[in-house]
Amino acid sequence: MTEVRNKLLRLIPDDELSRIIGLCERIPLRPHQVLHHHRLPMEHVYFVESGLVSVAACVGHEEFVEVWLIGSEGLVGAPVLLAPKTVPLHRRTVQVNGEALRIRTVDFSKILDDLPHLRSVVERYLAAVLVQTSQSGACNAYHGVRQRLARWLLVARNALGKDEMPLTHVMLAELLGVRRASVTECLEVLQKAGMISTKRGWVTVEDAVGLTKLCCDCFGLIEREYRRHLLSADHTDSRPEEDAAITNTVARR
């Protein structure tokens, strides 16, 4: 059996896993690669193994703002579960390079009826995505740039499974829909507080617990709902003490 790193696939039994893997091909994910274009059919579904994909809503002519993130905890193309021939209103773009298991949408739709555990996992993931998108929208409307940036960094850290992230000021500004100068100012404040460190093209989370305390409640809500819908059997996290502290910080709010 090919080892998989996607957390959704790790939740299904071996017999179902072997069937879905047999229909997939492993592909590289390259920065700026568009997996699904705005208003074009979804030809493939991607189980992300590593890397980071942003899903962005169109807010004007060739203007997009990020509405949720996908890492190894999810898949790109979940809406096909509800409507196999859906034409997405969102654009899905690789932000951080990695790998994915790609399956044709038509094959994915056909096999779901034969794989009840996979269908259940994808349905629960879709429920978690709905929470993330709605809460992100509320957060963008209500909270300041510093809190939104802290939330984004924490969500991206969880999705990537690492503290060091290849992120530029321009990329963060585009994803948050704010000026680059605003992002630079907020990053400088977070760095002076010892919560992050930056170097050209990279942001490293140095104090995730402190960043969680600074962040608005939206990150905690998104995190709790993902855990509630998808309790992973994978216990390979290399930062259990830190993540436990973050969970406790969230729970006290």
PDB file of C-alpha atoms in Angstrom, residues 16-242:
ATOM      1  CA  GLU A  16     -11.368   1.675   0.411  1.00  0.00           C
ATOM      2  CA  LEU A  17      -7.967   3.352   0.435  1.00  0.00           C
ATOM      3  CA  SER A  18      -6.553   0.887  -2.075  1.00  0.00           C
ATOM      4  CA  ARG A  19      -9.454   1.506  -4.450  1.00  0.00           C
ATOM      5  CA  ILE A  20      -9.200   5.267  -4.373  1.00  0.00           C
ATOM      6  CA  ILE A  21      -5.386   5.195  -4.629  1.00  0.00           C
ATOM      7  CA  GLY A  22      -5.702   2.966  -7.687  1.00  0.00           C
ATOM      8  CA  LEU A  23      -7.516   5.791  -9.475  1.00  0.00           C
ATOM      9  CA  CYS A  24      -5.136   8.542  -8.381  1.00  0.00           C
ATOM     10  CA  GLU A  25      -1.871   9.859  -9.740  1.00  0.00           C
ATOM     11  CA  ARG A  26       0.691  11.660  -7.605  1.00  0.00           C
ATOM     12  CA  ILE A  27       1.550  15.088  -8.990  1.00  0.00           C
ATOM     13  CA  PRO A  28       3.705  18.027  -7.866  1.00  0.00           C
ATOM     14  CA  LEU A  29       2.034  21.256  -6.763  1.00  0.00           C
ATOM     15  CA  ARG A  30       3.887  24.354  -7.913  1.00  0.00           C
ATOM     16  CA  PRO A  31       3.423  27.912  -6.590  1.00  0.00           C
ATOM     17  CA  HIS A  32       0.901  29.966  -8.605  1.00  0.00           C
ATOM     18  CA  GLN A  33      -0.449  26.808 -10.287  1.00  0.00           C
ATOM     19  CA  VAL A  34      -4.222  27.172 -10.734  1.00  0.00           C
ATOM     20  CA  LEU A  35      -5.965  23.873  -9.972  1.00  0.00           C
ATOM     21  CA  HIS A  36      -9.492  25.158 -10.646  1.00  0.00           C
ATOM     22  CA  HIS A  37     -10.173  28.282 -12.659  1.00  0.00           C
ATOM     23  CA  HIS A  38     -12.995  30.667 -11.902  1.00  0.00           C
ATOM     24  CA  ARG A  39     -16.181  29.535 -13.715  1.00  0.00           C
ATOM     25  CA  LEU A  40     -14.583  26.581 -15.478  1.00  0.00           C
ATOM     26  CA  PRO A  41     -15.509  22.921 -14.830  1.00  0.00           C
ATOM     27  CA  MET A  42     -13.608  20.954 -12.178  1.00  0.00           C
ATOM     28  CA  GLU A  43     -11.846  18.227 -14.126  1.00  0.00           C
ATOM     29  CA  HIS A  44      -9.946  16.826 -11.141  1.00  0.00           C
ATOM     30  CA  VAL A  45     -10.167  16.460  -7.376  1.00  0.00           C
ATOM     31  CA  TYR A  46      -6.919  16.764  -5.401  1.00  0.00           C
ATOM     32  CA  PHE A  47      -6.089  15.119  -2.069  1.00  0.00           C
ATOM     33  CA  VAL A  48      -3.324  17.411  -0.834  1.00  0.00           C
ATOM     34  CA  GLU A  49      -0.317  15.532   0.558  1.00  0.00           C
ATOM     35  CA  SER A  50       1.837  18.584   1.265  1.00  0.00           C
ATOM     36  CA  GLY A  51       1.818  22.255   0.376  1.00  0.00           C
ATOM     37  CA  LEU A  52      -0.888  24.877   0.626  1.00  0.00           C
ATOM     38  CA  VAL A  53      -3.771  25.784  -1.682  1.00  0.00           C
ATOM     39  CA  SER A  54      -5.916  28.894  -1.313  1.00  0.00           C
ATOM     40  CA  VAL A  55      -9.508  29.144  -2.462  1.00  0.00           C
ATOM     41  CA  ALA A  56     -10.340  32.695  -3.516  1.00  0.00           C
ATOM     42  CA  ALA A  57     -13.611  34.411  -4.307  1.00  0.00           C
ATOM     43  CA  CYS A  58     -13.897  36.839  -7.200  1.00  0.00           C
ATOM     44  CA  VAL A  59     -14.591  40.372  -5.923  1.00  0.00           C
ATOM     45  CA  GLY A  60     -14.018  42.284  -9.146  1.00  0.00           C
ATOM     46  CA  HIS A  61     -12.426  42.061 -12.560  1.00  0.00           C
ATOM     47  CA  GLU A  62      -9.437  39.740 -12.023  1.00  0.00           C
ATOM     48  CA  GLU A  63      -9.554  40.527  -8.304  1.00  0.00           C
ATOM     49  CA  PHE A  64      -9.755  37.683  -5.799  1.00  0.00           C
ATOM     50  CA  VAL A  65      -9.769  37.407  -1.998  1.00  0.00           C
ATOM     51  CA  GLU A  66      -8.986  34.205  -0.111  1.00  0.00           C
ATOM     52  CA  VAL A  67     -11.936  32.519   1.603  1.00  0.00           C
ATOM     53  CA  TRP A  68     -10.369  29.297   2.874  1.00  0.00           C
ATOM     54  CA  LEU A  69      -7.134  27.316   2.881  1.00  0.00           C
ATOM     55  CA  ILE A  70      -6.407  23.677   2.093  1.00  0.00           C
ATOM     56  CA  GLY A  71      -3.425  21.643   3.215  1.00  0.00           C
ATOM     57  CA  SER A  72      -2.884  17.974   3.964  1.00  0.00           C
ATOM     58  CA  GLU A  73      -5.983  18.058   6.182  1.00  0.00           C
ATOM     59  CA  GLY A  74      -8.308  18.374   3.182  1.00  0.00           C
ATOM     60  CA  LEU A  75      -9.007  18.069  -0.498  1.00  0.00           C
ATOM     61  CA  VAL A  76      -9.410  20.474  -3.383  1.00  0.00           C
ATOM     62  CA  GLY A  77     -12.780  20.028  -5.076  1.00  0.00           C
ATOM     63  CA  ALA A  78     -15.090  19.072  -2.204  1.00  0.00           C
ATOM     64  CA  PRO A  79     -18.132  20.792  -3.836  1.00  0.00           C
ATOM     65  CA  VAL A  80     -18.324  18.013  -6.456  1.00  0.00           C
ATOM     66  CA  LEU A  81     -19.794  15.861  -3.671  1.00  0.00           C
ATOM     67  CA  LEU A  82     -22.919  18.038  -3.855  1.00  0.00           C
ATOM     68  CA  ALA A  83     -22.935  18.622  -7.612  1.00  0.00           C
ATOM     69  CA  PRO A  84     -20.547  16.535  -9.778  1.00  0.00           C
ATOM     70  CA  LYS A  85     -20.841  18.887 -12.754  1.00  0.00           C
ATOM     71  CA  THR A  86     -20.530  22.051 -10.723  1.00  0.00           C
ATOM     72  CA  VAL A  87     -18.787  25.066 -12.230  1.00  0.00           C
ATOM     73  CA  PRO A  88     -16.909  26.741  -9.359  1.00  0.00           C
ATOM     74  CA  LEU A  89     -17.283  30.401  -8.545  1.00  0.00           C
ATOM     75  CA  HIS A  90     -13.942  30.260  -6.747  1.00  0.00           C
ATOM     76  CA  ARG A  91     -10.377  29.950  -7.985  1.00  0.00           C
ATOM     77  CA  ARG A  92      -8.054  27.408  -6.365  1.00  0.00           C
ATOM     78  CA  THR A  93      -4.371  28.322  -6.518  1.00  0.00           C
ATOM     79  CA  VAL A  94      -1.245  26.698  -5.082  1.00  0.00           C
ATOM     80  CA  GLN A  95       0.452  29.091  -2.673  1.00  0.00           C
ATOM     81  CA  VAL A  96       3.112  26.755  -1.238  1.00  0.00           C
ATOM     82  CA  ASN A  97       4.640  23.955  -3.282  1.00  0.00           C
ATOM     83  CA  GLY A  98       4.018  20.313  -2.393  1.00  0.00           C
ATOM     84  CA  GLU A  99       2.340  17.175  -3.727  1.00  0.00           C
ATOM     85  CA  ALA A 100      -1.186  15.882  -4.236  1.00  0.00           C
ATOM     86  CA  LEU A 101      -3.007  12.729  -5.261  1.00  0.00           C
ATOM     87  CA  ARG A 102      -5.144  13.692  -8.250  1.00  0.00           C
ATOM     88  CA  ILE A 103      -8.243  11.830  -9.420  1.00  0.00           C
ATOM     89  CA  ARG A 104     -10.562  12.658 -12.295  1.00  0.00           C
ATOM     90  CA  THR A 105     -13.801  14.213 -11.094  1.00  0.00           C
ATOM     91  CA  VAL A 106     -15.896  11.717 -13.045  1.00  0.00           C
ATOM     92  CA  ASP A 107     -14.079   8.772 -11.409  1.00  0.00           C
ATOM     93  CA  PHE A 108     -14.331  10.353  -7.960  1.00  0.00           C
ATOM     94  CA  SER A 109     -18.086  10.890  -8.330  1.00  0.00           C
ATOM     95  CA  LYS A 110     -18.682   7.334  -9.527  1.00  0.00           C
ATOM     96  CA  ILE A 111     -16.694   5.613  -6.806  1.00  0.00           C
ATOM     97  CA  LEU A 112     -18.154   7.538  -3.857  1.00  0.00           C
ATOM     98  CA  ASP A 113     -21.301   5.376  -3.838  1.00  0.00           C
ATOM     99  CA  ASP A 114     -19.123   2.270  -3.419  1.00  0.00           C
ATOM    100  CA  LEU A 115     -16.953   3.748  -0.657  1.00  0.00           C
ATOM    101  CA  PRO A 116     -19.222   4.701   2.272  1.00  0.00           C
ATOM    102  CA  HIS A 117     -16.391   5.570   4.664  1.00  0.00           C
ATOM    103  CA  LEU A 118     -14.783   7.914   2.139  1.00  0.00           C
ATOM    104  CA  ARG A 119     -18.135   9.561   1.419  1.00  0.00           C
ATOM    105  CA  SER A 120     -18.713  10.078   5.132  1.00  0.00           C
ATOM    106  CA  VAL A 121     -15.252  11.594   5.616  1.00  0.00           C
ATOM    107  CA  VAL A 122     -15.687  13.956   2.656  1.00  0.00           C
ATOM    108  CA  GLU A 123     -19.139  14.995   3.896  1.00  0.00           C
ATOM    109  CA  ARG A 124     -17.732  15.798   7.332  1.00  0.00           C
ATOM    110  CA  TYR A 125     -14.868  17.707   5.741  1.00  0.00           C
ATOM    111  CA  LEU A 126     -17.355  19.720   3.691  1.00  0.00           C
ATOM    112  CA  ALA A 127     -19.187  20.612   6.912  1.00  0.00           C
ATOM    113  CA  ALA A 128     -15.894  21.852   8.388  1.00  0.00           C
ATOM    114  CA  VAL A 129     -15.190  23.886   5.229  1.00  0.00           C
ATOM    115  CA  LEU A 130     -18.579  25.597   5.510  1.00  0.00           C
ATOM    116  CA  VAL A 131     -17.663  26.675   9.039  1.00  0.00           C
ATOM    117  CA  GLN A 132     -14.273  27.979   7.901  1.00  0.00           C
ATOM    118  CA  THR A 133     -15.700  29.974   5.003  1.00  0.00           C
ATOM    119  CA  SER A 134     -18.552  31.536   6.965  1.00  0.00           C
ATOM    120  CA  GLN A 135     -16.362  32.362   9.953  1.00  0.00           C
ATOM    121  CA  SER A 136     -13.631  33.789   7.729  1.00  0.00           C
ATOM    122  CA  GLY A 137     -16.190  36.042   6.082  1.00  0.00           C
ATOM    123  CA  ALA A 138     -17.407  37.270   9.462  1.00  0.00           C
ATOM    124  CA  CYS A 139     -13.818  37.754  10.628  1.00  0.00           C
ATOM    125  CA  ASN A 140     -12.893  39.800   7.553  1.00  0.00           C
ATOM    126  CA  ALA A 141     -15.885  42.061   8.127  1.00  0.00           C
ATOM    127  CA  TYR A 142     -15.464  42.550  11.885  1.00  0.00           C
ATOM    128  CA  HIS A 143     -11.838  42.159  12.988  1.00  0.00           C
ATOM    129  CA  GLY A 144      -8.740  44.222  12.343  1.00  0.00           C
ATOM    130  CA  VAL A 145      -5.879  43.309  10.038  1.00  0.00           C
ATOM    131  CA  ARG A 146      -3.577  42.195  12.865  1.00  0.00           C
ATOM    132  CA  GLN A 147      -6.081  39.679  14.230  1.00  0.00           C
ATOM    133  CA  ARG A 148      -6.960  38.453  10.738  1.00  0.00           C
ATOM    134  CA  LEU A 149      -3.290  38.002   9.890  1.00  0.00           C
ATOM    135  CA  ALA A 150      -2.724  36.053  13.114  1.00  0.00           C
ATOM    136  CA  ARG A 151      -5.692  33.811  12.266  1.00  0.00           C
ATOM    137  CA  TRP A 152      -4.420  33.262   8.728  1.00  0.00           C
ATOM    138  CA  LEU A 153      -0.915  32.348   9.916  1.00  0.00           C
ATOM    139  CA  LEU A 154      -2.290  29.858  12.443  1.00  0.00           C
ATOM    140  CA  VAL A 155      -4.620  28.232   9.910  1.00  0.00           C
ATOM    141  CA  ALA A 156      -1.777  28.045   7.364  1.00  0.00           C
ATOM    142  CA  ARG A 157       0.551  26.562  10.000  1.00  0.00           C
ATOM    143  CA  ASN A 158      -1.978  23.836  10.773  1.00  0.00           C
ATOM    144  CA  ALA A 159      -2.580  23.149   7.081  1.00  0.00           C
ATOM    145  CA  LEU A 160       1.149  22.867   6.327  1.00  0.00           C
ATOM    146  CA  GLY A 161       2.065  21.071   9.535  1.00  0.00           C
ATOM    147  CA  LYS A 162       5.171  23.220  10.019  1.00  0.00           C
ATOM    148  CA  ASP A 163       6.199  26.524  11.595  1.00  0.00           C
ATOM    149  CA  GLU A 164       8.318  27.869   8.717  1.00  0.00           C
ATOM    150  CA  MET A 165       6.251  29.002   5.748  1.00  0.00           C
ATOM    151  CA  PRO A 166       7.349  30.439   2.372  1.00  0.00           C
ATOM    152  CA  LEU A 167       5.118  33.524   2.410  1.00  0.00           C
ATOM    153  CA  THR A 168       5.806  36.994   1.019  1.00  0.00           C
ATOM    154  CA  HIS A 169       4.262  40.279   2.124  1.00  0.00           C
ATOM    155  CA  VAL A 170       2.683  40.655  -1.317  1.00  0.00           C
ATOM    156  CA  MET A 171       1.109  37.200  -1.140  1.00  0.00           C
ATOM    157  CA  LEU A 172      -0.332  37.832   2.322  1.00  0.00           C
ATOM    158  CA  ALA A 173      -1.698  41.218   1.258  1.00  0.00           C
ATOM    159  CA  GLU A 174      -3.416  39.719  -1.784  1.00  0.00           C
ATOM    160  CA  LEU A 175      -4.902  36.845   0.205  1.00  0.00           C
ATOM    161  CA  LEU A 176      -6.199  39.121   2.956  1.00  0.00           C
ATOM    162  CA  GLY A 177      -7.375  41.801   0.530  1.00  0.00           C
ATOM    163  CA  VAL A 178      -5.405  44.601   2.215  1.00  0.00           C
ATOM    164  CA  ARG A 179      -2.481  46.888   1.373  1.00  0.00           C
ATOM    165  CA  ARG A 180       1.034  45.456   1.478  1.00  0.00           C
ATOM    166  CA  ALA A 181       2.053  48.238   3.869  1.00  0.00           C
ATOM    167  CA  SER A 182      -0.608  47.081   6.346  1.00  0.00           C
ATOM    168  CA  VAL A 183       0.726  43.524   6.268  1.00  0.00           C
ATOM    169  CA  THR A 184       4.321  44.717   6.699  1.00  0.00           C
ATOM    170  CA  GLU A 185       3.340  46.845   9.711  1.00  0.00           C
ATOM    171  CA  CYS A 186       1.470  43.951  11.354  1.00  0.00           C
ATOM    172  CA  LEU A 187       4.313  41.500  10.743  1.00  0.00           C
ATOM    173  CA  GLU A 188       6.763  43.921  12.348  1.00  0.00           C
ATOM    174  CA  VAL A 189       4.555  44.172  15.451  1.00  0.00           C
ATOM    175  CA  LEU A 190       4.264  40.374  15.700  1.00  0.00           C
ATOM    176  CA  GLN A 191       8.011  39.996  15.238  1.00  0.00           C
ATOM    177  CA  LYS A 192       8.838  42.525  17.960  1.00  0.00           C
ATOM    178  CA  ALA A 193       6.536  40.589  20.287  1.00  0.00           C
ATOM    179  CA  GLY A 194       8.508  37.409  19.548  1.00  0.00           C
ATOM    180  CA  MET A 195       5.548  35.589  18.017  1.00  0.00           C
ATOM    181  CA  ILE A 196       7.057  35.271  14.542  1.00  0.00           C
ATOM    182  CA  SER A 197      10.319  35.843  12.723  1.00  0.00           C
ATOM    183  CA  THR A 198      10.691  36.857   9.098  1.00  0.00           C
ATOM    184  CA  LYS A 199      13.281  36.737   6.385  1.00  0.00           C
ATOM    185  CA  ARG A 200      12.961  37.400   2.697  1.00  0.00           C
ATOM    186  CA  GLY A 201      10.066  35.292   1.405  1.00  0.00           C
ATOM    187  CA  TRP A 202       9.589  33.385   4.690  1.00  0.00           C
ATOM    188  CA  VAL A 203       7.540  33.696   7.878  1.00  0.00           C
ATOM    189  CA  THR A 204       8.232  31.443  10.871  1.00  0.00           C
ATOM    190  CA  VAL A 205       5.828  31.063  13.787  1.00  0.00           C
ATOM    191  CA  GLU A 206       8.001  31.208  16.919  1.00  0.00           C
ATOM    192  CA  ASP A 207       5.280  31.375  19.577  1.00  0.00           C
ATOM    193  CA  ALA A 208       2.057  29.718  18.425  1.00  0.00           C
ATOM    194  CA  VAL A 209       0.469  29.941  21.877  1.00  0.00           C
ATOM    195  CA  GLY A 210       1.122  33.673  22.065  1.00  0.00           C
ATOM    196  CA  LEU A 211      -0.178  34.131  18.530  1.00  0.00           C
ATOM    197  CA  THR A 212      -3.338  32.256  19.507  1.00  0.00           C
ATOM    198  CA  LYS A 213      -3.889  34.582  22.471  1.00  0.00           C
ATOM    199  CA  LEU A 214      -3.525  37.617  20.198  1.00  0.00           C
ATOM    200  CA  CYS A 215      -5.804  36.143  17.548  1.00  0.00           C
ATOM    201  CA  CYS A 216      -9.564  36.651  17.531  1.00  0.00           C
ATOM    202  CA  ASP A 217     -11.900  33.812  18.563  1.00  0.00           C
ATOM    203  CA  CYS A 218     -12.444  32.854  14.914  1.00  0.00           C
ATOM    204  CA  PHE A 219      -9.363  30.632  14.744  1.00  0.00           C
ATOM    205  CA  GLY A 220     -10.473  28.697  17.817  1.00  0.00           C
ATOM    206  CA  LEU A 221     -13.940  28.171  16.414  1.00  0.00           C
ATOM    207  CA  ILE A 222     -12.586  26.945  13.062  1.00  0.00           C
ATOM    208  CA  GLU A 223     -10.122  24.615  14.798  1.00  0.00           C
ATOM    209  CA  ARG A 224     -12.718  23.170  17.183  1.00  0.00           C
ATOM    210  CA  GLU A 225     -15.175  22.482  14.383  1.00  0.00           C
ATOM    211  CA  TYR A 226     -12.576  20.692  12.273  1.00  0.00           C
ATOM    212  CA  ARG A 227     -11.632  18.508  15.235  1.00  0.00           C
ATOM    213  CA  ARG A 228     -15.292  17.853  16.003  1.00  0.00           C
ATOM    214  CA  HIS A 229     -16.148  16.754  12.480  1.00  0.00           C
ATOM    215  CA  LEU A 230     -12.904  14.924  11.735  1.00  0.00           C
ATOM    216  CA  LEU A 231     -11.211  13.309  14.697  1.00  0.00           C
ATOM    217  CA  SER A 232      -8.072  11.962  13.046  1.00  0.00           C
ATOM    218  CA  ALA A 233      -6.621   8.613  14.076  1.00  0.00           C
ATOM    219  CA  ASP A 234      -3.210   9.895  13.027  1.00  0.00           C
ATOM    220  CA  HIS A 235      -1.136  10.761  16.094  1.00  0.00           C
ATOM    221  CA  THR A 236       2.138  11.627  14.377  1.00  0.00           C
ATOM    222  CA  ASP A 237       2.104  15.314  15.329  1.00  0.00           C
ATOM    223  CA  SER A 238       5.610  16.342  16.331  1.00  0.00           C
ATOM    224  CA  ARG A 239       4.427  19.227  18.533  1.00  0.00           C
ATOM    225  CA  PRO A 240       1.921  17.616  20.971  1.00  0.00           C
ATOM    226  CA  GLU A 241       2.754  19.784  24.005  1.00  0.00           C
ATOM    227  CA  GLU A 242       2.509  23.038  22.066  1.00  0.00           C
TER     228      GLU A 242
END
